[in-house]
PDB file of C-alpha atoms in Angstrom:
ATOM      1  CA  MET A   1       0.000   0.000   0.000  1.00 94.00           C
ATOM      2  CA  ASP A   2       2.932   2.364   0.639  1.00 96.00           C
ATOM      3  CA  ASN A   3       3.945   2.208  -3.024  1.00 94.00           C
ATOM      4  CA  LEU A   4       0.419   2.804  -4.239  1.00 95.00           C
ATOM      5  CA  VAL A   5      -0.047   5.882  -2.044  1.00 98.00           C
ATOM      6  CA  ARG A   6       3.371   7.231  -3.075  1.00 98.00           C
ATOM      7  CA  ASN A   7       2.455   6.816  -6.747  1.00 96.00           C
ATOM      8  CA  ILE A   8      -0.948   8.450  -6.232  1.00 98.00           C
ATOM      9  CA  ILE A   9       0.693  11.477  -4.598  1.00 99.00           C
ATOM     10  CA  TYR A  10       3.209  11.737  -7.429  1.00 99.00           C
ATOM     11  CA  SER A  11       0.486  11.360 -10.063  1.00 98.00           C
ATOM     12  CA  SER A  12      -1.661  14.014  -8.387  1.00 99.00           C
ATOM     13  CA  ILE A  13       1.225  16.488  -8.389  1.00 99.00           C
ATOM     14  CA  LYS A  14       1.932  15.741 -12.064  1.00 98.00           C
ATOM     15  CA  ASN A  15      -1.743  16.254 -12.857  1.00 98.00           C
ATOM     16  CA  PHE A  16      -1.718  19.544 -10.969  1.00 98.00           C
ATOM     17  CA  PHE A  17       1.142  20.838 -13.122  1.00 98.00           C
ATOM     18  CA  GLU A  18      -0.652  19.639 -16.250  1.00 97.00           C
ATOM     19  CA  ASN A  19      -4.142  20.898 -15.412  1.00 97.00           C
ATOM     20  CA  GLU A  20      -3.065  24.138 -13.748  1.00 95.00           C
ATOM     21  CA  SER A  21      -0.170  24.970 -16.046  1.00 93.00           C
ATOM     22  CA  ASP A  22      -0.699  28.727 -15.618  1.00 92.00           C
ATOM     23  CA  PHE A  23      -1.091  28.565 -11.831  1.00 91.00           C
ATOM     24  CA  PHE A  24       2.010  30.657 -11.183  1.00 88.00           C
ATOM     25  CA  ASP A  25       1.192  33.208 -13.919  1.00 88.00           C
ATOM     26  CA  TYR A  26      -0.880  35.853 -12.170  1.00 82.00           C
ATOM     27  CA  THR A  27      -1.166  39.617 -12.399  1.00 82.00           C
ATOM     28  CA  SER A  28       0.415  42.090 -10.020  1.00 79.00           C
ATOM     29  CA  GLN A  29      -3.020  42.491  -8.412  1.00 78.00           C
ATOM     30  CA  THR A  30      -3.308  38.785  -7.574  1.00 79.00           C
ATOM     31  CA  GLY A  31      -1.170  36.550  -5.376  1.00 76.00           C
ATOM     32  CA  MET A  32      -1.174  32.786  -5.013  1.00 78.00           C
ATOM     33  CA  THR A  33      -2.014  31.697  -1.468  1.00 86.00           C
ATOM     34  CA  GLU A  34      -1.272  28.456   0.298  1.00 89.00           C
ATOM     35  CA  TRP A  35      -5.004  27.848   0.712  1.00 92.00           C
ATOM     36  CA  ASN A  36      -5.518  28.157  -3.061  1.00 94.00           C
ATOM     37  CA  LEU A  37      -2.714  25.676  -3.691  1.00 95.00           C
ATOM     38  CA  THR A  38      -4.254  23.296  -1.156  1.00 96.00           C
ATOM     39  CA  HIS A  39      -7.641  23.529  -2.871  1.00 96.00           C
ATOM     40  CA  HIS A  40      -6.207  22.537  -6.256  1.00 97.00           C
ATOM     41  CA  LEU A  41      -4.088  19.729  -4.784  1.00 98.00           C
ATOM     42  CA  CYS A  42      -7.136  18.331  -3.035  1.00 98.00           C
ATOM     43  CA  ASN A  43      -9.016  18.277  -6.339  1.00 98.00           C
ATOM     44  CA  GLU A  44      -6.262  16.215  -7.950  1.00 98.00           C
ATOM     45  CA  LEU A  45      -5.859  13.797  -5.027  1.00 99.00           C
ATOM     46  CA  SER A  46      -9.606  13.196  -4.844  1.00 98.00           C
ATOM     47  CA  LYS A  47      -9.584  11.750  -8.383  1.00 97.00           C
ATOM     48  CA  TYR A  48      -7.823   8.714  -6.896  1.00 97.00           C
ATOM     49  CA  PHE A  49      -9.351   8.458  -3.400  1.00 97.00           C
ATOM     50  CA  LEU A  50     -12.934   8.356  -4.647  1.00 95.00           C
ATOM     51  CA  TRP A  51     -14.183   6.078  -1.868  1.00 95.00           C
ATOM     52  CA  LEU A  52     -13.203   8.557   0.883  1.00 97.00           C
ATOM     53  CA  ASN A  53     -14.535  11.933   1.995  1.00 97.00           C
ATOM     54  CA  LYS A  54     -12.213  14.849   1.310  1.00 97.00           C
ATOM     55  CA  GLU A  55     -11.889  17.927   3.524  1.00 96.00           C
ATOM     56  CA  VAL A  56      -9.817  21.098   3.242  1.00 95.00           C
ATOM     57  CA  ASP A  57      -8.741  23.166   6.257  1.00 85.00           C
ATOM     58  CA  VAL A  58     -11.145  21.632   8.775  1.00 85.00           C
ATOM     59  CA  ALA A  59     -10.835  22.369  12.494  1.00 73.00           C
ATOM     60  CA  LYS A  60     -10.512  19.418  14.865  1.00 66.00           C
ATOM     61  CA  ARG A  61     -12.747  20.774  17.634  1.00 62.00           C
ATOM     62  CA  ASN A  62     -11.694  18.422  20.420  1.00 64.00           C
ATOM     63  CA  TYR A  63      -8.099  18.558  19.338  1.00 68.00           C
ATOM     64  CA  ASP A  64      -7.171  22.159  20.195  1.00 74.00           C
ATOM     65  CA  ASN A  65      -8.835  23.268  16.938  1.00 69.00           C
ATOM     66  CA  LYS A  66      -5.761  22.182  14.975  1.00 79.00           C
ATOM     67  CA  ARG A  67      -6.322  22.403  11.246  1.00 88.00           C
ATOM     68  CA  PRO A  68      -4.820  19.915   8.795  1.00 92.00           C
ATOM     69  CA  ASP A  69      -4.602  21.259   5.240  1.00 94.00           C
ATOM     70  CA  ILE A  70      -6.247  18.228   3.571  1.00 97.00           C
ATOM     71  CA  ILE A  71      -7.654  14.991   4.947  1.00 97.00           C
ATOM     72  CA  PHE A  72      -9.102  11.890   3.322  1.00 98.00           C
ATOM     73  CA  HIS A  73     -11.288   9.872   5.682  1.00 97.00           C
ATOM     74  CA  LYS A  74     -14.842   8.739   6.317  1.00 96.00           C
ATOM     75  CA  ARG A  75     -16.984  11.134   8.309  1.00 95.00           C
ATOM     76  CA  ARG A  76     -18.345  10.258  11.779  1.00 94.00           C
ATOM     77  CA  THR A  77     -15.521   7.836  12.615  1.00 95.00           C
ATOM     78  CA  ASN A  78     -11.745   7.623  13.038  1.00 94.00           C
ATOM     79  CA  LYS A  79     -11.609   4.050  11.704  1.00 95.00           C
ATOM     80  CA  PHE A  80     -10.920   5.111   8.129  1.00 97.00           C
ATOM     81  CA  ASN A  81      -8.580   8.070   8.757  1.00 97.00           C
ATOM     82  CA  PHE A  82      -6.395   7.366   5.753  1.00 98.00           C
ATOM     83  CA  LEU A  83      -4.359  10.373   4.589  1.00 99.00           C
ATOM     84  CA  VAL A  84      -3.477  13.773   6.034  1.00 98.00           C
ATOM     85  CA  VAL A  85      -1.662  16.374   3.919  1.00 98.00           C
ATOM     86  CA  GLU A  86       0.378  19.431   4.847  1.00 96.00           C
ATOM     87  CA  ALA A  87       0.921  21.671   1.807  1.00 95.00           C
ATOM     88  CA  LYS A  88       3.400  24.524   1.485  1.00 93.00           C
ATOM     89  CA  LYS A  89       4.609  26.905  -1.204  1.00 91.00           C
ATOM     90  CA  ASN A  90       7.992  27.838   0.269  1.00 85.00           C
ATOM     91  CA  PRO A  91      11.026  25.654  -0.539  1.00 80.00           C
ATOM     92  CA  ASN A  92      12.525  26.406   2.874  1.00 78.00           C
ATOM     93  CA  ASP A  93       9.644  24.895   4.868  1.00 69.00           C
ATOM     94  CA  LYS A  94       9.791  21.226   5.787  1.00 84.00           C
ATOM     95  CA  GLN A  95      10.847  19.827   9.111  1.00 87.00           C
ATOM     96  CA  LEU A  96       8.208  21.535  11.269  1.00 90.00           C
ATOM     97  CA  ASP A  97       5.417  20.237   9.045  1.00 92.00           C
ATOM     98  CA  ILE A  98       6.791  16.701   9.081  1.00 94.00           C
ATOM     99  CA  ILE A  99       6.896  16.800  12.875  1.00 94.00           C
ATOM    100  CA  LYS A 100       3.330  18.161  12.888  1.00 92.00           C
ATOM    101  CA  LEU A 101       2.141  15.299  10.688  1.00 96.00           C
ATOM    102  CA  LYS A 102       3.735  12.683  12.923  1.00 96.00           C
ATOM    103  CA  ASN A 103       2.862  14.175  16.307  1.00 95.00           C
ATOM    104  CA  ASN A 104      -0.565  15.728  15.658  1.00 93.00           C
ATOM    105  CA  TRP A 105      -2.303  13.498  13.160  1.00 94.00           C
ATOM    106  CA  MET A 106      -0.679  10.054  13.036  1.00 96.00           C
ATOM    107  CA  VAL A 107      -1.082   9.268  16.742  1.00 94.00           C
ATOM    108  CA  ARG A 108      -4.096   8.541  18.930  1.00 91.00           C
ATOM    109  CA  PRO A 109      -6.898   9.415  18.859  1.00 90.00           C
ATOM    110  CA  LEU A 110      -6.837  10.281  15.120  1.00 92.00           C
ATOM    111  CA  ASN A 111      -4.370   7.631  13.899  1.00 95.00           C
ATOM    112  CA  TYR A 112      -4.087   8.728  10.269  1.00 97.00           C
ATOM    113  CA  ARG A 113      -2.439   5.892   8.391  1.00 98.00           C
ATOM    114  CA  PHE A 114      -0.406   8.081   6.030  1.00 99.00           C
ATOM    115  CA  GLY A 115       0.849  11.630   6.129  1.00 98.00           C
ATOM    116  CA  VAL A 116       2.319  13.550   3.235  1.00 98.00           C
ATOM    117  CA  TYR A 117       4.260  16.786   3.075  1.00 98.00           C
ATOM    118  CA  ILE A 118       3.922  18.542  -0.298  1.00 97.00           C
ATOM    119  CA  ASN A 119       5.813  21.722  -1.123  1.00 96.00           C
ATOM    120  CA  ILE A 120       5.222  23.364  -4.525  1.00 96.00           C
ATOM    121  CA  TRP A 121       6.922  26.674  -5.212  1.00 93.00           C
ATOM    122  CA  GLY A 122       7.074  26.993  -9.011  1.00 93.00           C
ATOM    123  CA  LYS A 123       6.339  25.328 -12.321  1.00 92.00           C
ATOM    124  CA  GLY A 124       7.515  21.735 -12.033  1.00 95.00           C
ATOM    125  CA  GLU A 125       9.263  22.523  -8.759  1.00 96.00           C
ATOM    126  CA  PHE A 126       8.199  20.461  -5.777  1.00 96.00           C
ATOM    127  CA  GLU A 127       9.289  18.347  -2.866  1.00 96.00           C
ATOM    128  CA  ALA A 128       7.072  15.620  -1.452  1.00 98.00           C
ATOM    129  CA  ILE A 129       7.615  13.154   1.377  1.00 98.00           C
ATOM    130  CA  LEU A 130       5.281  10.327   2.345  1.00 99.00           C
ATOM    131  CA  ILE A 131       5.215   9.368   6.023  1.00 98.00           C
ATOM    132  CA  THR A 132       4.110   5.867   6.951  1.00 98.00           C
ATOM    133  CA  ARG A 133       2.633   4.528  10.168  1.00 95.00           C
ATOM    134  CA  ASP A 134       6.045   3.441  11.483  1.00 95.00           C
ATOM    135  CA  GLY A 135       7.470   6.941  10.960  1.00 96.00           C
ATOM    136  CA  SER A 136       9.410   6.147   7.792  1.00 97.00           C
ATOM    137  CA  GLU A 137       9.865   9.034   5.352  1.00 98.00           C
ATOM    138  CA  ILE A 138       9.636   8.095   1.672  1.00 98.00           C
ATOM    139  CA  LYS A 139      10.771  10.553  -0.980  1.00 97.00           C
ATOM    140  CA  ILE A 140       8.345  11.136  -3.835  1.00 98.00           C
ATOM    141  CA  ASP A 141       9.760  12.179  -7.212  1.00 98.00           C
ATOM    142  CA  GLU A 142      10.097  11.001 -10.800  1.00 97.00           C
ATOM    143  CA  THR A 143      12.943   8.616  -9.900  1.00 97.00           C
ATOM    144  CA  THR A 144      11.058   6.807  -7.122  1.00 95.00           C
ATOM    145  CA  SER A 145       7.470   6.914  -8.357  1.00 96.00           C
ATOM    146  CA  LYS A 146       5.285   5.802 -11.260  1.00 94.00           C
ATOM    147  CA  TYR A 147       2.490   7.764 -12.899  1.00 96.00           C
ATOM    148  CA  ILE A 148      -1.011   6.323 -12.638  1.00 95.00           C
ATOM    149  CA  PRO A 149      -3.662   7.901 -14.882  1.00 94.00           C
ATOM    150  CA  PRO A 150      -6.877   8.671 -12.985  1.00 92.00           C
ATOM    151  CA  THR A 151      -8.831   7.020 -15.795  1.00 88.00           C
ATOM    152  CA  ILE A 152      -7.668   3.623 -14.505  1.00 86.00           C
ATOM    153  CA  ILE A 153     -10.274   3.844 -11.724  1.00 88.00           C
ATOM    154  CA  SER A 154     -13.686   2.482 -12.646  1.00 87.00           C
ATOM    155  CA  GLN A 155     -16.971   3.282 -10.937  1.00 90.00           C
ATOM    156  CA  GLN A 156     -17.447  -0.436 -10.352  1.00 90.00           C
ATOM    157  CA  PHE A 157     -14.201  -0.429  -8.340  1.00 90.00           C
ATOM    158  CA  VAL A 158     -15.300   2.588  -6.286  1.00 92.00           C
ATOM    159  CA  ASP A 159     -18.662   0.972  -5.549  1.00 93.00           C
ATOM    160  CA  SER A 160     -16.914  -2.231  -4.458  1.00 91.00           C
ATOM    161  CA  ILE A 161     -14.657  -0.338  -2.035  1.00 94.00           C
ATOM    162  CA  LYS A 162     -17.621   1.565  -0.579  1.00 94.00           C
ATOM    163  CA  LYS A 163     -19.493  -1.699  -0.108  1.00 94.00           C
ATOM    164  CA  THR A 164     -16.531  -3.170   1.787  1.00 94.00           C
ATOM    165  CA  ILE A 165     -16.385  -0.085   4.024  1.00 95.00           C
ATOM    166  CA  ASP A 166     -20.126  -0.326   4.687  1.00 95.00           C
ATOM    167  CA  GLU A 167     -19.724  -3.993   5.627  1.00 94.00           C
ATOM    168  CA  ILE A 168     -16.921  -3.128   8.072  1.00 94.00           C
ATOM    169  CA  GLY A 169     -19.024  -0.339   9.619  1.00 95.00           C
ATOM    170  CA  ILE A 170     -18.004   2.791  11.529  1.00 93.00           C
ATOM    171  CA  GLU A 171     -18.077   1.337  15.056  1.00 94.00           C
ATOM    172  CA  PRO A 172     -16.104   1.569  17.260  1.00 92.00           C
ATOM    173  CA  ARG A 173     -15.611   5.144  16.089  1.00 92.00           C
ATOM    174  CA  ASP A 174     -12.462   5.992  18.060  1.00 90.00           C
ATOM    175  CA  GLU A 175     -10.469   2.880  17.234  1.00 90.00           C
ATOM    176  CA  PRO A 176      -8.392   2.232  14.097  1.00 90.00           C
ATOM    177  CA  LEU A 177      -9.165  -0.720  11.862  1.00 93.00           C
ATOM    178  CA  ASN A 178      -7.812  -3.999  13.144  1.00 92.00           C
ATOM    179  CA  ARG A 179      -5.177  -5.649  10.993  1.00 93.00           C
ATOM    180  CA  SER A 180      -7.385  -8.276   9.358  1.00 95.00           C
ATOM    181  CA  LEU A 181     -10.035  -5.734   8.295  1.00 95.00           C
ATOM    182  CA  GLU A 182      -7.334  -3.364   7.063  1.00 95.00           C
ATOM    183  CA  GLU A 183      -5.855  -6.147   4.939  1.00 94.00           C
ATOM    184  CA  LYS A 184      -9.297  -6.954   3.547  1.00 92.00           C
ATOM    185  CA  LEU A 185      -9.815  -3.324   2.528  1.00 94.00           C
ATOM    186  CA  ASP A 186      -6.271  -3.019   1.166  1.00 94.00           C
ATOM    187  CA  ASN A 187      -6.746  -6.063  -1.024  1.00 90.00           C
ATOM    188  CA  GLU A 188      -9.921  -4.590  -2.466  1.00 90.00           C
ATOM    189  CA  ILE A 189      -8.153  -1.284  -3.190  1.00 93.00           C
ATOM    190  CA  LEU A 190      -5.092  -2.955  -4.729  1.00 90.00           C
ATOM    191  CA  ARG A 191      -7.301  -5.138  -6.904  1.00 87.00           C
ATOM    192  CA  GLY A 192      -9.178  -2.093  -8.125  1.00 84.00           C
ATOM    193  CA  PHE A 193      -6.020  -0.380  -9.293  1.00 84.00           C
ATOM    194  CA  SER A 194      -5.139  -3.400 -11.485  1.00 70.00           C
ATOM    195  CA  LEU A 195      -1.757  -3.614  -9.820  1.00 54.00           C
ATOM    196  CA  GLU A 196      -0.681  -6.714 -11.652  1.00 46.00           C
ATOM    197  CA  GLU A 197      -0.544  -4.538 -14.759  1.00 47.00           C
ATOM    198  CA  TRP A 198       1.007  -1.485 -13.124  1.00 46.00           C
ATOM    199  CA  ASN A 199       3.363  -3.316 -10.761  1.00 48.00           C
ATOM    200  CA  ILE A 200       2.816  -0.736  -8.017  1.00 46.00           C
ATOM    201  CA  ARG A 201       1.925  -2.908  -5.046  1.00 44.00           C
TER     202      ARG A 201
END
């Protein structure tokens, strides 16, 4: 699953550069904000995580109102807290956001399975690091990642994933998925991405 998520992040960034090719070309009256960048990144990521709810800049009310930039999860439960994203547009930012991902979002009670730091500061210029549950940091770039076209994902696949999630259920809401249920869901996701063909398991 680590490789799949890494490749999805890479593909989403590539799609952002392709679909928003004039993003950094604005008039002297207009400036690009971090929130605007986050919005566009979320749009690209959501083309791959179609079975999850997406949120931008939400406040975690019982968590000191901390605000992750992007999350992919299922509402009303922490069981399917899958991906949390910190996005930046300054090439000098990094370590503080990585610490924030690990210490704020990937621990109890939220237990996000993956965190990703994405920094985009110009056309084709980015740094991205995937953080896994065990704290490993995986570099994301053209030498370590493969492009997956969003068209690979069928509606039948999305419906199958949603059905599996419904069968698992949202209770208990404050506990992560146990290992056997996580493996069941992972297998359904990996099958849907036709990974035998793409070799991205």
